[in-house]
Amino acid sequence: MIPVSFISDVEFEEYIEPDKTYKLDHIDGTVNGYIDEKESIKQAIYKIINTERYVYPIYSWDYGIELSDLYGEDVNYVCAELEDRIIEALTQDERITEVKEFEFNTGIKGVIGIKFTAVTNLGDIDIEREVDY
């Protein structure tokens, strides 16, 4: 048995795993080198908001975003739902603390342009994406 006084005298430092990962080129579908820190978070955001939740068995049910049920719905409903769903999807990543400053552009029929800011442990990241509905 370990004495209680011995355990209480020891101080532990929190160890944070590095977030170095492969660099994905989504345009030509290749993996080229490595990225870390803010770029890896930006890539994670891209992957999360472009992966339909519950479709791919390789991912947990907490990963991705639900968009397929928004097709054909009213634009006002889609905008309201997108904000909630993006926040829910991105805050599953422990590096992302908040998602804010949403802007929606509904100028093109059937497409919503979205701009928002993801607040991370390494600073703010501005994101733009288009969603078909």
JSON list of C-alpha atoms in Angstrom, two decimals:
[
{"chain": "A", "resi": 1, "resn": "MET", "atom": "CA", "xyz": [0.00, 0.00, 0.00]},
{"chain": "A", "resi": 2, "resn": "ILE", "atom": "CA", "xyz": [1.30, 3.46, -0.92]},
{"chain": "A", "resi": 3, "resn": "PRO", "atom": "CA", "xyz": [1.31, 6.05, 1.86]},
{"chain": "A", "resi": 4, "resn": "VAL", "atom": "CA", "xyz": [-1.24, 8.83, 1.28]},
{"chain": "A", "resi": 5, "resn": "SER", "atom": "CA", "xyz": [1.27, 11.55, 2.24]},
{"chain": "A", "resi": 6, "resn": "PHE", "atom": "CA", "xyz": [3.59, 10.41, -0.58]},
{"chain": "A", "resi": 7, "resn": "ILE", "atom": "CA", "xyz": [0.87, 10.78, -3.21]},
{"chain": "A", "resi": 8, "resn": "SER", "atom": "CA", "xyz": [-0.25, 14.22, -2.04]},
{"chain": "A", "resi": 9, "resn": "ASP", "atom": "CA", "xyz": [3.32, 15.62, -2.21]},
{"chain": "A", "resi": 10, "resn": "VAL", "atom": "CA", "xyz": [3.79, 14.76, -5.89]},
{"chain": "A", "resi": 11, "resn": "GLU", "atom": "CA", "xyz": [2.88, 17.31, -8.53]},
{"chain": "A", "resi": 12, "resn": "PHE", "atom": "CA", "xyz": [1.96, 16.17, -12.01]},
{"chain": "A", "resi": 13, "resn": "GLU", "atom": "CA", "xyz": [2.25, 18.17, -15.20]},
{"chain": "A", "resi": 14, "resn": "GLU", "atom": "CA", "xyz": [-0.51, 17.90, -17.75]},
{"chain": "A", "resi": 15, "resn": "TYR", "atom": "CA", "xyz": [0.77, 16.40, -20.98]},
{"chain": "A", "resi": 16, "resn": "ILE", "atom": "CA", "xyz": [-0.96, 17.49, -24.16]},
{"chain": "A", "resi": 17, "resn": "GLU", "atom": "CA", "xyz": [-0.56, 15.29, -27.20]},
{"chain": "A", "resi": 18, "resn": "PRO", "atom": "CA", "xyz": [0.79, 17.07, -30.27]},
{"chain": "A", "resi": 19, "resn": "ASP", "atom": "CA", "xyz": [-1.73, 17.43, -33.08]},
{"chain": "A", "resi": 20, "resn": "LYS", "atom": "CA", "xyz": [0.61, 16.66, -35.96]},
{"chain": "A", "resi": 21, "resn": "THR", "atom": "CA", "xyz": [-1.24, 14.88, -38.77]},
{"chain": "A", "resi": 22, "resn": "TYR", "atom": "CA", "xyz": [-1.10, 14.12, -42.47]},
{"chain": "A", "resi": 23, "resn": "LYS", "atom": "CA", "xyz": [-1.75, 17.00, -44.86]},
{"chain": "A", "resi": 24, "resn": "LEU", "atom": "CA", "xyz": [-4.70, 16.18, -47.10]},
{"chain": "A", "resi": 25, "resn": "ASP", "atom": "CA", "xyz": [-5.06, 17.89, -50.46]},
{"chain": "A", "resi": 26, "resn": "HIS", "atom": "CA", "xyz": [-8.82, 17.76, -51.02]},
{"chain": "A", "resi": 27, "resn": "ILE", "atom": "CA", "xyz": [-8.54, 19.12, -54.56]},
{"chain": "A", "resi": 28, "resn": "ASP", "atom": "CA", "xyz": [-6.44, 16.34, -56.08]},
{"chain": "A", "resi": 29, "resn": "GLY", "atom": "CA", "xyz": [-7.11, 13.72, -53.38]},
{"chain": "A", "resi": 30, "resn": "THR", "atom": "CA", "xyz": [-3.52, 13.20, -52.24]},
{"chain": "A", "resi": 31, "resn": "VAL", "atom": "CA", "xyz": [-1.65, 13.17, -48.95]},
{"chain": "A", "resi": 32, "resn": "ASN", "atom": "CA", "xyz": [1.43, 15.38, -49.02]},
{"chain": "A", "resi": 33, "resn": "GLY", "atom": "CA", "xyz": [3.55, 15.79, -45.90]},
{"chain": "A", "resi": 34, "resn": "TYR", "atom": "CA", "xyz": [2.44, 16.79, -42.43]},
{"chain": "A", "resi": 35, "resn": "ILE", "atom": "CA", "xyz": [0.74, 19.71, -40.71]},
{"chain": "A", "resi": 36, "resn": "ASP", "atom": "CA", "xyz": [0.23, 20.65, -37.09]},
{"chain": "A", "resi": 37, "resn": "GLU", "atom": "CA", "xyz": [-1.22, 23.27, -34.79]},
{"chain": "A", "resi": 38, "resn": "LYS", "atom": "CA", "xyz": [-3.67, 25.71, -36.41]},
{"chain": "A", "resi": 39, "resn": "GLU", "atom": "CA", "xyz": [-3.50, 24.09, -39.86]},
{"chain": "A", "resi": 40, "resn": "SER", "atom": "CA", "xyz": [-4.41, 20.69, -38.44]},
{"chain": "A", "resi": 41, "resn": "ILE", "atom": "CA", "xyz": [-7.44, 22.20, -36.68]},
{"chain": "A", "resi": 42, "resn": "LYS", "atom": "CA", "xyz": [-8.49, 23.91, -39.92]},
{"chain": "A", "resi": 43, "resn": "GLN", "atom": "CA", "xyz": [-8.20, 20.57, -41.73]},
{"chain": "A", "resi": 44, "resn": "ALA", "atom": "CA", "xyz": [-10.22, 18.84, -38.99]},
{"chain": "A", "resi": 45, "resn": "ILE", "atom": "CA", "xyz": [-12.98, 21.45, -39.38]},
{"chain": "A", "resi": 46, "resn": "TYR", "atom": "CA", "xyz": [-13.01, 20.88, -43.14]},
{"chain": "A", "resi": 47, "resn": "LYS", "atom": "CA", "xyz": [-13.27, 17.11, -42.65]},
{"chain": "A", "resi": 48, "resn": "ILE", "atom": "CA", "xyz": [-16.00, 17.35, -40.00]},
{"chain": "A", "resi": 49, "resn": "ILE", "atom": "CA", "xyz": [-18.28, 19.66, -41.99]},
{"chain": "A", "resi": 50, "resn": "ASN", "atom": "CA", "xyz": [-17.81, 17.58, -45.15]},
{"chain": "A", "resi": 51, "resn": "THR", "atom": "CA", "xyz": [-18.54, 14.19, -43.57]},
{"chain": "A", "resi": 52, "resn": "GLU", "atom": "CA", "xyz": [-22.16, 13.11, -43.28]},
{"chain": "A", "resi": 53, "resn": "ARG", "atom": "CA", "xyz": [-22.79, 11.79, -39.77]},
{"chain": "A", "resi": 54, "resn": "TYR", "atom": "CA", "xyz": [-23.90, 8.16, -39.28]},
{"chain": "A", "resi": 55, "resn": "VAL", "atom": "CA", "xyz": [-22.94, 7.12, -42.85]},
{"chain": "A", "resi": 56, "resn": "TYR", "atom": "CA", "xyz": [-19.35, 5.90, -42.52]},
{"chain": "A", "resi": 57, "resn": "PRO", "atom": "CA", "xyz": [-18.75, 3.06, -40.05]},
{"chain": "A", "resi": 58, "resn": "ILE", "atom": "CA", "xyz": [-15.09, 4.07, -39.65]},
{"chain": "A", "resi": 59, "resn": "TYR", "atom": "CA", "xyz": [-16.17, 7.19, -37.71]},
{"chain": "A", "resi": 60, "resn": "SER", "atom": "CA", "xyz": [-17.90, 7.33, -34.34]},
{"chain": "A", "resi": 61, "resn": "TRP", "atom": "CA", "xyz": [-21.45, 8.66, -34.22]},
{"chain": "A", "resi": 62, "resn": "ASP", "atom": "CA", "xyz": [-20.08, 11.89, -32.72]},
{"chain": "A", "resi": 63, "resn": "TYR", "atom": "CA", "xyz": [-18.12, 12.68, -35.91]},
{"chain": "A", "resi": 64, "resn": "GLY", "atom": "CA", "xyz": [-19.47, 14.65, -38.85]},
{"chain": "A", "resi": 65, "resn": "ILE", "atom": "CA", "xyz": [-22.58, 16.68, -39.54]},
{"chain": "A", "resi": 66, "resn": "GLU", "atom": "CA", "xyz": [-26.16, 15.81, -40.50]},
{"chain": "A", "resi": 67, "resn": "LEU", "atom": "CA", "xyz": [-27.11, 17.52, -43.76]},
{"chain": "A", "resi": 68, "resn": "SER", "atom": "CA", "xyz": [-28.97, 14.96, -45.88]},
{"chain": "A", "resi": 69, "resn": "ASP", "atom": "CA", "xyz": [-32.35, 15.61, -44.25]},
{"chain": "A", "resi": 70, "resn": "LEU", "atom": "CA", "xyz": [-32.17, 19.34, -45.12]},
{"chain": "A", "resi": 71, "resn": "TYR", "atom": "CA", "xyz": [-32.57, 18.82, -48.88]},
{"chain": "A", "resi": 72, "resn": "GLY", "atom": "CA", "xyz": [-35.81, 20.33, -50.14]},
{"chain": "A", "resi": 73, "resn": "GLU", "atom": "CA", "xyz": [-36.58, 22.24, -46.93]},
{"chain": "A", "resi": 74, "resn": "ASP", "atom": "CA", "xyz": [-37.38, 25.95, -46.66]},
{"chain": "A", "resi": 75, "resn": "VAL", "atom": "CA", "xyz": [-34.31, 28.22, -46.75]},
{"chain": "A", "resi": 76, "resn": "ASN", "atom": "CA", "xyz": [-35.10, 29.87, -43.38]},
{"chain": "A", "resi": 77, "resn": "TYR", "atom": "CA", "xyz": [-35.39, 26.48, -41.70]},
{"chain": "A", "resi": 78, "resn": "VAL", "atom": "CA", "xyz": [-32.13, 25.31, -43.30]},
{"chain": "A", "resi": 79, "resn": "CYS", "atom": "CA", "xyz": [-30.20, 28.40, -42.11]},
{"chain": "A", "resi": 80, "resn": "ALA", "atom": "CA", "xyz": [-31.44, 27.98, -38.54]},
{"chain": "A", "resi": 81, "resn": "GLU", "atom": "CA", "xyz": [-30.65, 24.27, -38.51]},
{"chain": "A", "resi": 82, "resn": "LEU", "atom": "CA", "xyz": [-27.21, 24.71, -40.11]},
{"chain": "A", "resi": 83, "resn": "GLU", "atom": "CA", "xyz": [-26.04, 27.02, -37.35]},
{"chain": "A", "resi": 84, "resn": "ASP", "atom": "CA", "xyz": [-27.07, 24.54, -34.63]},
{"chain": "A", "resi": 85, "resn": "ARG", "atom": "CA", "xyz": [-25.67, 21.54, -36.48]},
{"chain": "A", "resi": 86, "resn": "ILE", "atom": "CA", "xyz": [-22.32, 23.16, -37.25]},
{"chain": "A", "resi": 87, "resn": "ILE", "atom": "CA", "xyz": [-21.90, 24.17, -33.60]},
{"chain": "A", "resi": 88, "resn": "GLU", "atom": "CA", "xyz": [-22.81, 20.65, -32.43]},
{"chain": "A", "resi": 89, "resn": "ALA", "atom": "CA", "xyz": [-20.48, 18.97, -34.93]},
{"chain": "A", "resi": 90, "resn": "LEU", "atom": "CA", "xyz": [-17.43, 21.16, -34.35]},
{"chain": "A", "resi": 91, "resn": "THR", "atom": "CA", "xyz": [-17.57, 21.40, -30.57]},
{"chain": "A", "resi": 92, "resn": "GLN", "atom": "CA", "xyz": [-17.10, 17.61, -30.41]},
{"chain": "A", "resi": 93, "resn": "ASP", "atom": "CA", "xyz": [-13.42, 18.42, -31.08]},
{"chain": "A", "resi": 94, "resn": "GLU", "atom": "CA", "xyz": [-11.84, 19.41, -27.76]},
{"chain": "A", "resi": 95, "resn": "ARG", "atom": "CA", "xyz": [-9.63, 21.99, -29.50]},
{"chain": "A", "resi": 96, "resn": "ILE", "atom": "CA", "xyz": [-12.69, 23.99, -30.61]},
{"chain": "A", "resi": 97, "resn": "THR", "atom": "CA", "xyz": [-14.28, 25.94, -27.77]},
{"chain": "A", "resi": 98, "resn": "GLU", "atom": "CA", "xyz": [-16.88, 28.02, -29.60]},
{"chain": "A", "resi": 99, "resn": "VAL", "atom": "CA", "xyz": [-18.37, 28.60, -33.05]},
{"chain": "A", "resi": 100, "resn": "LYS", "atom": "CA", "xyz": [-19.74, 32.09, -33.68]},
{"chain": "A", "resi": 101, "resn": "GLU", "atom": "CA", "xyz": [-20.37, 34.98, -36.11]},
{"chain": "A", "resi": 102, "resn": "PHE", "atom": "CA", "xyz": [-22.49, 33.07, -38.61]},
{"chain": "A", "resi": 103, "resn": "GLU", "atom": "CA", "xyz": [-23.34, 34.75, -41.92]},
{"chain": "A", "resi": 104, "resn": "PHE", "atom": "CA", "xyz": [-25.62, 33.18, -44.51]},
{"chain": "A", "resi": 105, "resn": "ASN", "atom": "CA", "xyz": [-25.82, 34.09, -48.20]},
{"chain": "A", "resi": 106, "resn": "THR", "atom": "CA", "xyz": [-28.92, 32.73, -49.92]},
{"chain": "A", "resi": 107, "resn": "GLY", "atom": "CA", "xyz": [-28.43, 34.51, -53.25]},
{"chain": "A", "resi": 108, "resn": "ILE", "atom": "CA", "xyz": [-28.21, 31.34, -55.37]},
{"chain": "A", "resi": 109, "resn": "LYS", "atom": "CA", "xyz": [-31.28, 29.07, -55.45]},
{"chain": "A", "resi": 110, "resn": "GLY", "atom": "CA", "xyz": [-30.55, 25.72, -53.83]},
{"chain": "A", "resi": 111, "resn": "VAL", "atom": "CA", "xyz": [-27.21, 26.83, -52.32]},
{"chain": "A", "resi": 112, "resn": "ILE", "atom": "CA", "xyz": [-26.47, 28.56, -49.02]},
{"chain": "A", "resi": 113, "resn": "GLY", "atom": "CA", "xyz": [-23.09, 30.23, -48.51]},
{"chain": "A", "resi": 114, "resn": "ILE", "atom": "CA", "xyz": [-21.96, 30.08, -44.89]},
{"chain": "A", "resi": 115, "resn": "LYS", "atom": "CA", "xyz": [-19.23, 32.03, -43.11]},
{"chain": "A", "resi": 116, "resn": "PHE", "atom": "CA", "xyz": [-18.40, 31.52, -39.45]},
{"chain": "A", "resi": 117, "resn": "THR", "atom": "CA", "xyz": [-15.56, 31.72, -36.95]},
{"chain": "A", "resi": 118, "resn": "ALA", "atom": "CA", "xyz": [-14.30, 28.75, -34.95]},
{"chain": "A", "resi": 119, "resn": "VAL", "atom": "CA", "xyz": [-12.65, 29.74, -31.67]},
{"chain": "A", "resi": 120, "resn": "THR", "atom": "CA", "xyz": [-9.88, 27.25, -30.88]},
{"chain": "A", "resi": 121, "resn": "ASN", "atom": "CA", "xyz": [-7.17, 26.82, -28.29]},
{"chain": "A", "resi": 122, "resn": "LEU", "atom": "CA", "xyz": [-4.72, 28.22, -30.89]},
{"chain": "A", "resi": 123, "resn": "GLY", "atom": "CA", "xyz": [-6.77, 31.22, -32.04]},
{"chain": "A", "resi": 124, "resn": "ASP", "atom": "CA", "xyz": [-9.74, 32.02, -34.25]},
{"chain": "A", "resi": 125, "resn": "ILE", "atom": "CA", "xyz": [-10.22, 30.36, -37.64]},
{"chain": "A", "resi": 126, "resn": "ASP", "atom": "CA", "xyz": [-12.55, 31.84, -40.27]},
{"chain": "A", "resi": 127, "resn": "ILE", "atom": "CA", "xyz": [-14.38, 29.25, -42.38]},
{"chain": "A", "resi": 128, "resn": "GLU", "atom": "CA", "xyz": [-16.45, 29.52, -45.56]},
{"chain": "A", "resi": 129, "resn": "ARG", "atom": "CA", "xyz": [-18.57, 26.74, -47.07]},
{"chain": "A", "resi": 130, "resn": "GLU", "atom": "CA", "xyz": [-21.46, 26.23, -49.45]},
{"chain": "A", "resi": 131, "resn": "VAL", "atom": "CA", "xyz": [-24.28, 23.82, -48.67]},
{"chain": "A", "resi": 132, "resn": "ASP", "atom": "CA", "xyz": [-26.81, 22.49, -51.16]},
{"chain": "A", "resi": 133, "resn": "TYR", "atom": "CA", "xyz": [-30.36, 22.26, -49.85]}
]
